[in-house]
Coordinates of C-alpha atoms and ligand atoms in Angstrom, one line a residue:
M1 CA 0.3 -26.2 -6.9
Q2 CA -1.2 -24.4 -3.9
E3 CA -3.9 -21.7 -3.8
L4 CA -4.2 -19.1 -1.1
Q5 CA -7.2 -16.8 -0.5
G6 CA -6.4 -13.3 0.6
I7 CA -8.0 -9.9 0.2
A8 CA -8.0 -8.4 -3.3
V9 CA -6.7 -4.8 -3.1
S10 CA -5.4 -3.9 -6.5
P11 CA -6.7 -5.5 -9.7
G12 CA -4.9 -7.4 -12.4
V13 CA -2.9 -10.6 -12.8
A14 CA 0.8 -11.0 -12.5
I15 CA 2.9 -14.1 -13.2
G16 CA 6.5 -14.2 -12.3
E17 CA 9.5 -15.0 -10.1
V18 CA 9.2 -14.0 -6.5
L19 CA 11.3 -12.1 -4.1
V20 CA 10.6 -13.1 -0.5
M21 CA 10.9 -10.7 2.4
D22 CA 10.5 -12.7 5.6
T23 CA 9.1 -11.5 8.9
E24 CA 12.4 -9.8 9.8
G25 CA 12.6 -8.1 6.5
F26 CA 15.3 -10.4 5.1
R27 CA 15.4 -10.5 1.4
I28 CA 16.6 -13.7 0.0
P29 CA 17.0 -13.5 -3.8
R30 CA 17.9 -16.4 -5.9
R31 CA 21.5 -15.7 -6.6
F32 CA 24.4 -17.7 -8.1
V33 CA 28.1 -17.5 -7.5
T34 CA 30.7 -17.8 -10.2
R35 CA 32.7 -21.0 -10.4
D36 CA 36.0 -19.4 -9.2
A37 CA 34.2 -17.9 -6.2
V38 CA 32.9 -21.2 -4.9
E39 CA 35.8 -21.9 -2.5
D40 CA 35.5 -18.4 -1.0
E41 CA 31.7 -18.8 -0.6
L42 CA 32.2 -22.2 1.1
E43 CA 34.5 -20.6 3.5
R44 CA 32.0 -17.8 4.1
L45 CA 29.4 -20.4 4.9
G46 CA 31.8 -22.2 7.3
R47 CA 32.4 -18.9 9.1
A48 CA 28.7 -18.2 9.4
I49 CA 28.0 -21.6 10.8
T50 CA 30.8 -21.3 13.4
A51 CA 29.6 -17.8 14.4
A52 CA 26.0 -18.9 14.6
G53 CA 27.1 -22.0 16.6
A54 CA 29.0 -19.8 19.1
E55 CA 25.9 -17.5 19.5
I56 CA 23.6 -20.5 20.2
A57 CA 26.1 -22.0 22.7
R58 CA 26.3 -18.8 24.6
K59 CA 22.5 -18.6 24.7
R60 CA 22.3 -22.2 25.8
D61 CA 24.7 -21.6 28.7
M62 CA 22.9 -18.4 29.8
V63 CA 19.4 -19.9 29.7
S64 CA 20.6 -23.1 31.5
Q65 CA 22.1 -21.0 34.2
E66 CA 19.1 -18.7 34.6
L67 CA 16.2 -21.0 34.0
G68 CA 17.6 -24.5 34.3
T69 CA 18.9 -27.1 31.9
K70 CA 15.4 -28.1 30.8
Y71 CA 15.2 -24.8 28.9
G72 CA 18.8 -24.7 27.9
A73 CA 18.1 -28.0 26.1
I74 CA 16.1 -26.2 23.5
F75 CA 19.2 -24.3 22.4
E76 CA 21.3 -27.5 22.7
A77 CA 19.0 -29.0 20.1
H78 CA 19.5 -25.9 17.8
F79 CA 23.2 -26.4 18.2
Q80 CA 23.0 -30.0 17.2
M81 CA 20.8 -29.2 14.2
L82 CA 23.1 -26.5 13.0
N83 CA 26.2 -28.8 13.3
D84 CA 24.5 -31.7 11.7
A85 CA 26.9 -33.2 9.1
Q86 CA 24.1 -34.1 6.7
L87 CA 22.9 -30.4 6.7
R88 CA 26.4 -29.1 6.1
C89 CA 26.9 -31.5 3.3
E90 CA 23.7 -30.5 1.6
L91 CA 24.5 -26.8 1.8
E92 CA 28.0 -27.3 0.5
E93 CA 26.6 -29.4 -2.4
M94 CA 24.2 -26.7 -3.4
I95 CA 27.0 -24.1 -3.5
R96 CA 29.5 -26.5 -5.3
Q97 CA 27.2 -28.2 -7.7
R98 CA 24.4 -25.7 -8.4
H99 CA 26.5 -22.5 -7.7
Y100 CA 23.8 -21.2 -5.3
S101 CA 24.9 -18.3 -3.1
P102 CA 25.2 -19.5 0.6
E103 CA 22.2 -17.3 1.5
Y104 CA 20.0 -18.9 -1.1
A105 CA 21.3 -22.4 -0.2
V106 CA 20.6 -21.9 3.5
S107 CA 17.1 -20.5 2.9
R108 CA 16.1 -23.1 0.4
T109 CA 17.4 -26.1 2.4
L110 CA 16.2 -25.0 5.8
R111 CA 12.7 -24.1 4.4
R112 CA 12.5 -27.5 2.9
Y113 CA 13.3 -29.1 6.2
A114 CA 10.8 -26.9 8.0
Q115 CA 8.1 -27.9 5.6
V116 CA 8.7 -31.6 6.3
F117 CA 8.1 -30.8 10.0
Q118 CA 5.1 -28.6 9.4
K119 CA 3.3 -31.4 7.5
L120 CA 3.7 -33.9 10.3
E121 CA 0.6 -34.9 12.2
S122 CA 2.2 -34.4 15.6
P123 CA 1.8 -30.8 16.9
Y124 CA 4.9 -31.3 18.9
L125 CA 7.0 -32.1 15.8
A126 CA 5.2 -29.4 13.7
E127 CA 6.4 -26.9 16.3
R128 CA 10.0 -27.9 15.5
A129 CA 9.6 -26.0 12.2
N130 CA 9.9 -22.8 14.2
D131 CA 13.3 -24.0 15.5
I132 CA 14.4 -24.5 12.0
F133 CA 13.3 -21.0 11.0
D134 CA 15.2 -19.7 14.0
I135 CA 18.4 -21.4 12.8
E136 CA 17.8 -20.1 9.2
K137 CA 17.5 -16.5 10.5
R138 CA 20.5 -16.8 12.6
L139 CA 22.6 -18.1 9.7
L140 CA 21.2 -15.4 7.4
R141 CA 22.0 -12.7 9.9
N142 CA 25.6 -14.0 10.1
L143 CA 25.9 -14.3 6.3
L144 CA 24.3 -11.0 5.4
G145 CA 25.5 -9.0 8.4
R146 CA 25.1 -5.4 7.6
R147 CA 24.5 -6.2 4.0
R148 CA 20.8 -6.8 4.6
E149 CA 19.2 -5.9 1.3
G150 CA 16.0 -4.0 1.1
I151 CA 13.8 -3.8 -2.0
S152 CA 15.1 -0.5 -3.3
H153 CA 17.9 -2.1 -5.5
L154 CA 16.3 -4.4 -7.9
T155 CA 17.6 -5.4 -11.3
S156 CA 14.9 -7.6 -12.8
P157 CA 11.1 -7.9 -12.6
V158 CA 9.8 -9.6 -9.4
L159 CA 6.7 -10.2 -7.4
V160 CA 7.3 -9.1 -3.8
L161 CA 6.0 -11.5 -1.1
A162 CA 6.3 -10.2 2.4
H163 CA 4.9 -10.7 5.9
N164 CA 4.2 -7.0 5.9
L165 CA 5.5 -4.0 4.0
T166 CA 6.2 -0.9 6.0
P167 CA 5.2 2.4 4.4
S168 CA 8.8 3.3 4.0
E169 CA 9.6 0.0 2.3
T170 CA 6.8 0.5 -0.1
A171 CA 7.8 4.1 -0.6
N172 CA 11.4 3.1 -1.4
L173 CA 10.9 0.2 -3.6
D174 CA 12.1 0.3 -7.1
H175 CA 8.8 0.7 -8.9
R176 CA 10.3 -0.2 -12.3
F177 CA 10.7 -3.8 -11.3
V178 CA 8.0 -4.6 -8.8
K179 CA 5.2 -6.3 -10.7
G180 CA 2.9 -7.4 -7.8
F181 CA 2.6 -7.6 -4.0
V182 CA 1.4 -10.2 -1.6
T183 CA 1.5 -9.6 2.2
E184 CA 0.5 -12.1 4.9
V185 CA -1.1 -9.4 7.0
G186 CA -2.9 -6.1 6.1
G187 CA -6.5 -5.2 5.4
P188 CA -8.4 -3.7 2.5
G189 CA -7.5 0.0 3.2
S190 CA -3.8 -0.5 4.1
H191 CA -1.1 1.6 2.6
T192 CA 0.2 -1.4 0.6
A193 CA -3.1 -1.4 -1.2
I194 CA -2.9 2.3 -2.0
V195 CA 0.7 2.1 -3.3
A196 CA -0.1 -1.0 -5.4
E197 CA -3.0 0.7 -7.0
G198 CA -0.9 3.8 -7.6
L199 CA 1.7 1.6 -9.4
G200 CA -1.1 -0.2 -11.3
I201 CA 0.1 -3.6 -10.2
P202 CA -2.0 -6.5 -8.7
A203 CA -1.9 -6.9 -5.0
V204 CA -3.3 -9.3 -2.4
V205 CA -3.1 -8.8 1.3
G206 CA -4.0 -10.7 4.5
T207 CA -3.4 -14.2 3.2
G208 CA -2.1 -15.5 6.5
P209 CA 1.2 -17.2 6.9
F210 CA 2.7 -18.8 3.7
L211 CA 6.2 -17.5 3.3
S212 CA 7.7 -20.7 4.5
E213 CA 6.3 -22.4 1.4
V214 CA 8.3 -20.3 -1.1
S215 CA 11.8 -19.3 -1.8
G216 CA 13.2 -16.5 -4.0
G217 CA 13.0 -17.3 -7.6
D218 CA 9.9 -19.6 -7.4
L219 CA 7.1 -19.0 -9.9
V220 CA 3.9 -17.5 -8.4
I221 CA 0.7 -16.1 -9.8
I222 CA -1.0 -13.1 -8.1
D223 CA -4.7 -12.7 -9.0
G224 CA -5.5 -9.2 -7.8
D225 CA -9.1 -9.5 -9.0
K226 CA -10.1 -12.5 -6.9
G227 CA -7.6 -12.1 -4.1
L228 CA -5.9 -15.4 -5.0
V229 CA -2.2 -16.3 -4.8
V230 CA -1.1 -19.5 -6.7
L231 CA 2.2 -21.0 -5.5
H232 CA 4.1 -23.3 -7.8
P233 CA 1.3 -23.1 -10.5
D234 CA 0.9 -26.0 -13.0
E235 CA 0.9 -25.6 -16.8
E236 CA -2.9 -25.4 -17.0
A237 CA -3.1 -22.5 -14.4
I238 CA -0.3 -20.6 -16.1
A239 CA -2.0 -20.9 -19.5
R240 CA -5.4 -19.9 -18.1
Y241 CA -3.9 -16.8 -16.3
R242 CA -1.8 -15.8 -19.4
H243 CA -5.1 -15.8 -21.3
E244 CA -6.6 -13.5 -18.7
V245 CA -3.6 -11.1 -18.9
E246 CA -4.1 -11.0 -22.7
E247 CA -7.8 -10.2 -22.4
A248 CA -7.0 -7.4 -19.9
R249 CA -4.5 -6.0 -22.4
T250 CA -7.1 -6.0 -25.1
L251 CA -9.6 -4.2 -22.9
A252 CA -7.0 -1.6 -21.8
A253 CA -6.1 -1.0 -25.5
R254 CA -9.8 -0.4 -26.3
L255 CA -10.2 2.0 -23.4
E256 CA -7.1 3.8 -24.4
T257 CA -9.0 5.2 -27.3
L258 CA -11.1 7.3 -24.8
R259 CA -8.0 9.1 -23.5
D260 CA -8.7 12.4 -25.1
L261 CA -12.4 12.3 -24.9
P262 CA -14.2 14.0 -22.0
A263 CA -15.8 12.0 -19.2
E264 CA -19.2 13.2 -20.4
T265 CA -22.4 11.2 -19.6
A266 CA -24.6 10.1 -22.4
D267 CA -26.9 13.0 -21.6
G268 CA -24.1 15.6 -21.8
V269 CA -23.1 16.2 -18.2
C270 CA -19.4 16.7 -17.7
I271 CA -17.7 14.7 -15.0
E272 CA -14.2 15.6 -13.9
L273 CA -11.8 12.7 -13.3
F274 CA -8.7 13.5 -11.3
G275 CA -5.8 11.3 -10.3
N276 CA -4.6 10.3 -6.8
I277 CA -0.9 10.2 -6.5
E278 CA 1.6 9.3 -3.8
F279 CA 4.9 10.1 -5.6
P280 CA 5.7 12.9 -8.0
Y281 CA 6.6 10.6 -10.9
E282 CA 2.9 9.4 -10.9
V283 CA 1.9 12.7 -12.3
D284 CA 3.1 11.2 -15.7
H285 CA 0.5 8.4 -15.2
C286 CA -2.2 11.1 -14.7
I287 CA -1.2 12.9 -17.9
A288 CA -1.0 9.6 -19.8
R289 CA -4.6 8.7 -18.7
G290 CA -6.0 12.1 -19.6
A291 CA -6.7 13.2 -15.9
N292 CA -8.3 16.6 -15.4
G293 CA -5.9 17.2 -12.6
V294 CA -4.5 15.7 -9.4
G295 CA -7.3 15.4 -6.9
L296 CA -5.2 14.0 -4.1
Y297 CA -1.5 14.2 -3.6
R298 CA -0.7 12.2 -0.5
T299 CA 2.4 14.1 0.5
E300 CA 3.2 11.9 3.5
F301 CA 5.0 9.6 1.2
L302 CA 7.7 12.3 1.0
Y303 CA 8.4 11.7 4.6
L304 CA 8.0 7.9 4.4
G305 CA 10.6 7.6 1.7
A306 CA 13.3 9.6 3.5
D307 CA 15.6 8.8 6.4
T308 CA 15.2 12.4 7.8
E309 CA 12.4 14.9 7.8
P310 CA 12.3 16.6 4.3
D311 CA 13.2 20.3 4.4
E312 CA 11.3 23.1 2.7
E313 CA 13.4 22.7 -0.5
A314 CA 12.6 18.9 -0.7
H315 CA 8.9 19.7 -0.4
F316 CA 9.2 22.5 -3.0
E317 CA 11.0 20.4 -5.5
A318 CA 8.4 17.6 -5.3
Y319 CA 5.5 20.0 -5.7
C320 CA 7.2 21.9 -8.5
R321 CA 7.5 18.7 -10.5
V322 CA 3.8 17.8 -10.0
V323 CA 2.4 21.3 -10.5
Q324 CA 4.5 22.2 -13.5
T325 CA 3.8 18.9 -15.2
M326 CA 0.1 19.4 -14.8
G327 CA 0.3 22.9 -16.3
D328 CA -3.1 24.6 -15.9
R329 CA -4.8 21.6 -14.5
P330 CA -5.5 21.8 -10.7
V331 CA -3.3 20.0 -8.2
T332 CA -4.7 19.3 -4.8
I333 CA -1.9 19.0 -2.3
R334 CA -3.0 17.3 0.9
T335 CA -0.9 18.2 3.9
F336 CA 0.8 15.3 5.5
D337 CA -1.4 12.5 6.8
L338 CA 1.2 10.8 9.1
G339 CA 0.6 8.6 12.1
A340 CA -1.6 5.4 12.4
D341 CA -0.3 3.1 9.7
K342 CA 1.9 5.7 8.0
V343 CA 4.7 6.1 10.4
P344 CA 8.0 7.6 9.2
H345 CA 11.5 7.4 10.7
L346 CA 10.8 10.5 12.7
P347 CA 11.3 10.6 16.5
D348 CA 8.9 8.1 17.7
P349 CA 6.1 9.4 20.0
E350 CA 5.0 7.0 22.7
D351 CA 3.5 3.8 21.4
E352 CA -0.2 4.4 20.9
R353 CA -2.8 1.9 21.8
N354 CA -5.2 2.9 19.1
P355 CA -3.1 4.8 16.5
F356 CA -6.1 5.3 14.1
L357 CA -7.8 7.1 16.9
G358 CA -4.7 8.8 18.1
L359 CA -2.2 11.6 17.1
R360 CA -2.6 11.3 13.4
S361 CA -2.9 13.5 10.4
I362 CA -4.0 17.1 11.1
R363 CA -3.8 16.5 14.8
L364 CA -0.1 15.6 14.4
A365 CA 0.4 18.7 12.2
L366 CA -1.1 21.0 14.8
R367 CA 1.2 19.5 17.5
N368 CA 4.3 19.9 15.3
L369 CA 3.9 23.4 14.0
P370 CA 7.4 23.9 12.7
M371 CA 7.1 20.8 10.6
F372 CA 3.7 21.8 9.4
R373 CA 4.7 25.4 8.6
T374 CA 7.6 24.1 6.6
Q375 CA 5.3 22.1 4.4
L376 CA 2.8 25.0 4.1
R377 CA 5.5 27.4 3.0
A378 CA 6.6 25.0 0.2
I379 CA 3.0 24.5 -0.9
L380 CA 2.4 28.3 -1.0
R381 CA 5.6 28.9 -2.9
A382 CA 4.6 26.3 -5.5
S383 CA 1.2 27.9 -5.8
V384 CA 2.5 30.5 -8.3
L385 CA 3.6 27.8 -10.7
G386 CA 0.2 26.5 -11.6
K387 CA -3.2 25.9 -10.1
V388 CA -2.6 24.6 -6.6
Q389 CA -5.2 23.8 -3.9
V390 CA -4.4 22.9 -0.4
M391 CA -6.4 20.2 1.5
F392 CA -6.3 19.2 5.2
P393 CA -6.9 15.6 6.2
L394 CA -8.9 14.1 9.0
V395 CA -10.6 17.3 10.2
S396 CA -13.0 16.3 12.9
T397 CA -14.2 19.5 14.5
I398 CA -14.8 23.1 13.4
L399 CA -12.3 24.5 15.8
E400 CA -9.6 22.2 14.4
L401 CA -10.4 23.5 10.9
R402 CA -10.2 27.1 12.1
Q403 CA -7.0 26.6 14.0
T404 CA -5.5 25.0 10.8
K405 CA -6.6 27.9 8.7
M406 CA -5.1 30.3 11.2
V407 CA -1.7 28.6 10.8
L408 CA -2.0 28.9 7.0
A409 CA -2.9 32.6 7.3
D410 CA 0.1 33.1 9.6
V411 CA 2.4 31.4 7.1
M412 CA 1.0 33.6 4.3
E413 CA 1.7 36.7 6.4
D414 CA 5.2 35.5 7.0
L415 CA 5.9 35.0 3.3
D416 CA 4.4 38.4 2.6
E417 CA 6.8 40.0 5.1
H418 CA 9.7 38.3 3.3
G419 CA 8.5 39.3 -0.1
V420 CA 7.9 35.7 -1.2
K421 CA 5.2 35.3 -3.9
F422 CA 2.3 32.9 -3.6
D423 CA -1.3 32.6 -4.8
R424 CA -3.3 34.5 -2.3
N425 CA -6.5 33.0 -3.7
L426 CA -5.5 29.4 -3.6
A427 CA -8.5 27.2 -2.8
V428 CA -8.5 25.7 0.8
G429 CA -10.3 22.5 1.3
M430 CA -10.8 19.6 3.7
M431 CA -11.2 15.9 3.6
V432 CA -14.5 14.6 4.9
E433 CA -13.5 11.3 6.3
V434 CA -14.8 11.2 9.9
P435 CA -18.5 10.8 10.6
S436 CA -18.4 14.0 12.8
A437 CA -17.4 16.0 9.8
V438 CA -20.5 14.7 7.9
L439 CA -22.8 15.3 10.8
M440 CA -21.5 18.9 11.0
I441 CA -21.1 19.3 7.2
D442 CA -23.3 22.5 6.9
P443 CA -21.0 24.7 9.1
F444 CA -18.0 23.1 7.5
V445 CA -18.9 23.9 3.9
E446 CA -19.3 27.6 5.0
E447 CA -15.6 27.7 5.8
V448 CA -13.9 25.9 3.0
D449 CA -13.6 26.3 -0.8
F450 CA -14.1 22.6 -1.5
I451 CA -14.5 19.2 0.1
S452 CA -13.2 15.8 -0.8
I453 CA -14.8 12.7 0.7
G454 CA -12.2 10.2 2.0
T455 CA -14.1 6.9 2.1
N456 CA -11.1 4.8 3.1
D457 CA -11.3 6.4 6.5
L458 CA -15.0 7.2 6.5
I459 CA -15.7 3.4 6.2
Q460 CA -13.3 2.6 9.1
Y461 CA -14.6 5.3 11.4
T462 CA -18.3 4.7 10.6
L463 CA -18.2 0.9 11.0
A464 CA -15.5 0.8 13.7
V465 CA -13.4 -1.4 11.5
D466 CA -9.6 -1.0 11.3
R467 CA -8.9 -0.6 7.6
S468 CA -5.6 -2.5 7.8
N469 CA -6.7 -5.5 9.9
K470 CA -7.4 -8.6 7.8
D471 CA -9.4 -10.2 10.6
V472 CA -12.2 -7.7 10.3
A473 CA -11.8 -7.1 6.5
G474 CA -15.2 -8.7 5.9
L475 CA -16.9 -5.8 7.7
Y476 CA -14.9 -3.1 5.8
N477 CA -17.4 -2.5 3.0
S478 CA -17.8 0.5 0.7
A479 CA -21.4 -0.7 -0.1
D480 CA -22.5 -0.5 3.5
P481 CA -25.7 1.5 3.7
A482 CA -24.5 3.6 6.6
V483 CA -21.4 4.7 4.7
L484 CA -23.5 5.4 1.6
K485 CA -25.9 7.5 3.6
L486 CA -23.0 9.7 5.0
I487 CA -21.6 10.1 1.5
A488 CA -25.0 11.3 0.2
I489 CA -25.4 13.8 3.0
A490 CA -22.0 15.3 2.4
V491 CA -22.5 15.6 -1.3
K492 CA -25.9 17.2 -0.9
A493 CA -24.5 19.8 1.6
G494 CA -21.6 20.7 -0.7
N495 CA -23.8 21.0 -3.8
R496 CA -26.3 23.1 -1.8
K497 CA -23.7 25.7 -0.8
P498 CA -22.4 25.2 -3.7
I499 CA -18.8 24.3 -3.5
P500 CA -17.0 21.6 -5.5
V501 CA -17.3 18.1 -3.9
N502 CA -14.9 15.4 -4.8
L503 CA -14.6 11.7 -3.7
C504 CA -11.1 10.4 -3.5
G505 CA -11.3 7.2 -1.5
Q506 CA -10.5 3.9 -3.3
M507 CA -14.2 3.2 -4.0
S508 CA -14.2 5.9 -6.6
G509 CA -11.9 3.9 -8.7
S510 CA -14.1 0.9 -8.8
P511 CA -16.6 0.9 -11.7
I512 CA -19.4 -0.7 -9.8
Y513 CA -19.9 2.5 -7.7
T514 CA -19.7 5.0 -10.5
M515 CA -23.4 5.2 -11.3
L516 CA -24.3 5.4 -7.6
L517 CA -21.8 8.2 -7.0
L518 CA -23.1 10.2 -10.0
G519 CA -26.6 9.5 -8.8
F520 CA -25.7 11.0 -5.4
G521 CA -24.8 14.2 -7.2
L522 CA -21.0 13.9 -7.5
R523 CA -19.5 15.6 -10.6
Q524 CA -15.8 15.0 -9.6
L525 CA -14.1 11.8 -8.8
S526 CA -10.4 11.3 -7.9
V527 CA -9.1 7.9 -8.6
T528 CA -5.9 6.0 -8.9
P529 CA -4.7 7.0 -12.4
S530 CA -4.8 3.4 -13.8
A531 CA -8.6 3.4 -13.1
I532 CA -9.4 6.5 -15.1
P533 CA -10.1 4.8 -18.4
E534 CA -12.7 2.4 -16.9
I535 CA -14.4 5.1 -14.9
K536 CA -14.6 7.3 -17.9
K537 CA -16.1 4.4 -19.9
V538 CA -18.9 4.1 -17.3
C539 CA -19.5 7.9 -17.3
R540 CA -19.8 7.9 -21.1
S541 CA -22.2 4.9 -21.1
V542 CA -24.9 6.2 -18.7
T543 CA -27.3 9.1 -18.2
I544 CA -27.7 11.1 -15.0
E545 CA -31.3 10.0 -14.9
Q546 CA -30.3 6.3 -14.8
C547 CA -27.7 7.1 -12.1
E548 CA -30.3 8.9 -10.0
A549 CA -32.6 5.9 -10.3
V550 CA -29.8 3.7 -9.0
A551 CA -29.2 6.1 -6.0
S552 CA -32.9 6.2 -5.2
R553 CA -33.2 2.4 -5.4
I554 CA -30.3 2.0 -3.0
G555 CA -32.0 4.2 -0.5
S556 CA -34.4 1.4 0.4
M557 CA -31.8 -1.3 0.8
E558 CA -30.5 -2.4 4.2
N559 CA -27.4 -4.4 3.7
A560 CA -24.1 -4.2 1.8
R561 CA -24.5 -7.6 0.1
D562 CA -27.8 -6.7 -1.6
I563 CA -26.5 -3.3 -2.6
K564 CA -23.3 -4.7 -4.1
A565 CA -25.2 -7.4 -6.0
Y566 CA -27.6 -4.7 -7.3
L567 CA -24.8 -2.4 -8.4
K568 CA -23.0 -5.2 -10.2
G569 CA -26.2 -6.0 -12.0
E570 CA -26.6 -2.3 -13.1
L571 CA -23.0 -2.3 -14.3
Q572 CA -23.6 -5.5 -16.2
K573 CA -26.7 -3.9 -17.8
H574 CA -25.1 -0.6 -18.8
V575 CA -21.4 -1.4 -19.3
P576 CA -21.2 -5.2 -19.8
E577 CA -17.5 -5.2 -20.8
L578 CA -16.5 -3.9 -17.4
A579 CA -18.6 -6.2 -15.3
Q580 CA -16.7 -9.3 -14.2
Ligands
LIG601 C1 -9.3 8.3 2.5 O1 -9.3 8.1 3.7 O2 -10.3 7.9 1.8 C2 -8.2 8.9 1.7 C3 -8.3 9.2 0.5 O3 -7.1 9.1 2.4 P1 -6.0 8.0 2.9 O4 -6.4 6.7 2.2 O5 -4.7 8.5 2.5 O6 -6.2 7.9 4.4
LIG602 MG1 -7.9 9.2 4.8

């Protein structure tokens, strides 16, 4: 048994068989071949070994010629390893005796070899493990060829272990079967975290390298509460975690009884709880959890899940599904927030050195007006089907907001000219997720109908911490007093105007912050749908006076550690069943 510590990004526990996606995105499932296919599969393995051998020999000759035989010798060693009789014999045995597919046999055997090298004391020999991975990849490339499998076609439940998951991979995965994620890289605010939360499955990111220790089909436990990953768990660990899963089920069933009750505080103040969604099907999760509406629809996932840019009809169809399902409950459609970590298969701009500070989000929209207008047209057309609000992401200056609103007005005029109906009074809002927007919040609230505070970005831009970088994850903290101060300022300004103020960053789905956020004056929260019952439970267990006392006490604290400990204590005091 081996335990890895990573960053907990989506709560819950999952126990199950894994599907491994290695650094090159190879998926190596545990697969068996039928008895009568064994001879064909052995031949296929033989062909792959010959082809891989020829590639290595070519590389050896080329490198020897260009750099000298000393370097060519590296590939000669690969060639020898690949053609080792013992290796060939072991691979053939696995296919013949255990009926493993050649891919699975190659991956399992070579990973075992690599592990032996990795455990050796000598750094020189430990390095040889990389040579073995190189051979494994070469053989897999030859075996799989163009049949490289993604994670979109799954047939049984799996936990996905990957070096990294690109936004399009996460957008395309078959959500019915993926029961948990672990990635070697990634930070607390990465898109993998957001998608996992949306799916309501446990996820851990930023564990560092471990994929060589597992193969497809192995049993693993993901503890999304503590950020732990248990490889090859023993009986005791399995029993302990099964018990936790049972307890979580019991709590969920108890909270389920709150479904149709309002999120009203003990002193009668109504709080609106909205759902955050990335995909149209998640609107069903919002309904199932009794959400008051959709507070954030991250429409960029429409681009991330497609090979080509979605056209107006594709946008319209997606929005119709969401808006019509929500009926008279509001749906806040955020225009695409692409760029930075959410990069689609669109024509690639130049590589950016600091993509989070680059051509992202509303900036990208304003530079790609035809693409932006297409989306706005579809949003406006959908606005007659229900209660639609439009929201712009990452606004950082007043002029940017005005320019964006002008584009919207222009699209409206265009629709008018063509006799296309839309809701002329649809609410127009902006995300407050850059410190400059908070510092200039007074003029901003004069020009929008609502604001929504995006703490995922506000934290990264306030503290100068990349939200998807595991190496600075310790600094990425929702409880940081600087972040909390900015939230309080934005809420106050919105309430003063007054316009509706929402908070849709991930912290709003974490029960330890609920009292504080209500104490700041928030009366709307938008959370991942699976978190609605817990947040509702907190709302119904406290009074606004208690929440205000918490907010006032926090005002005198200087560091995130003390604040978090205090908030945990308050949750323990008022809603003990949710405090872990
Ligand atoms: C945020 O930044 O808090 C937010 C809700 O938007 P996203 O996570 O999509 O950047
Ligand atoms: Mg954001």
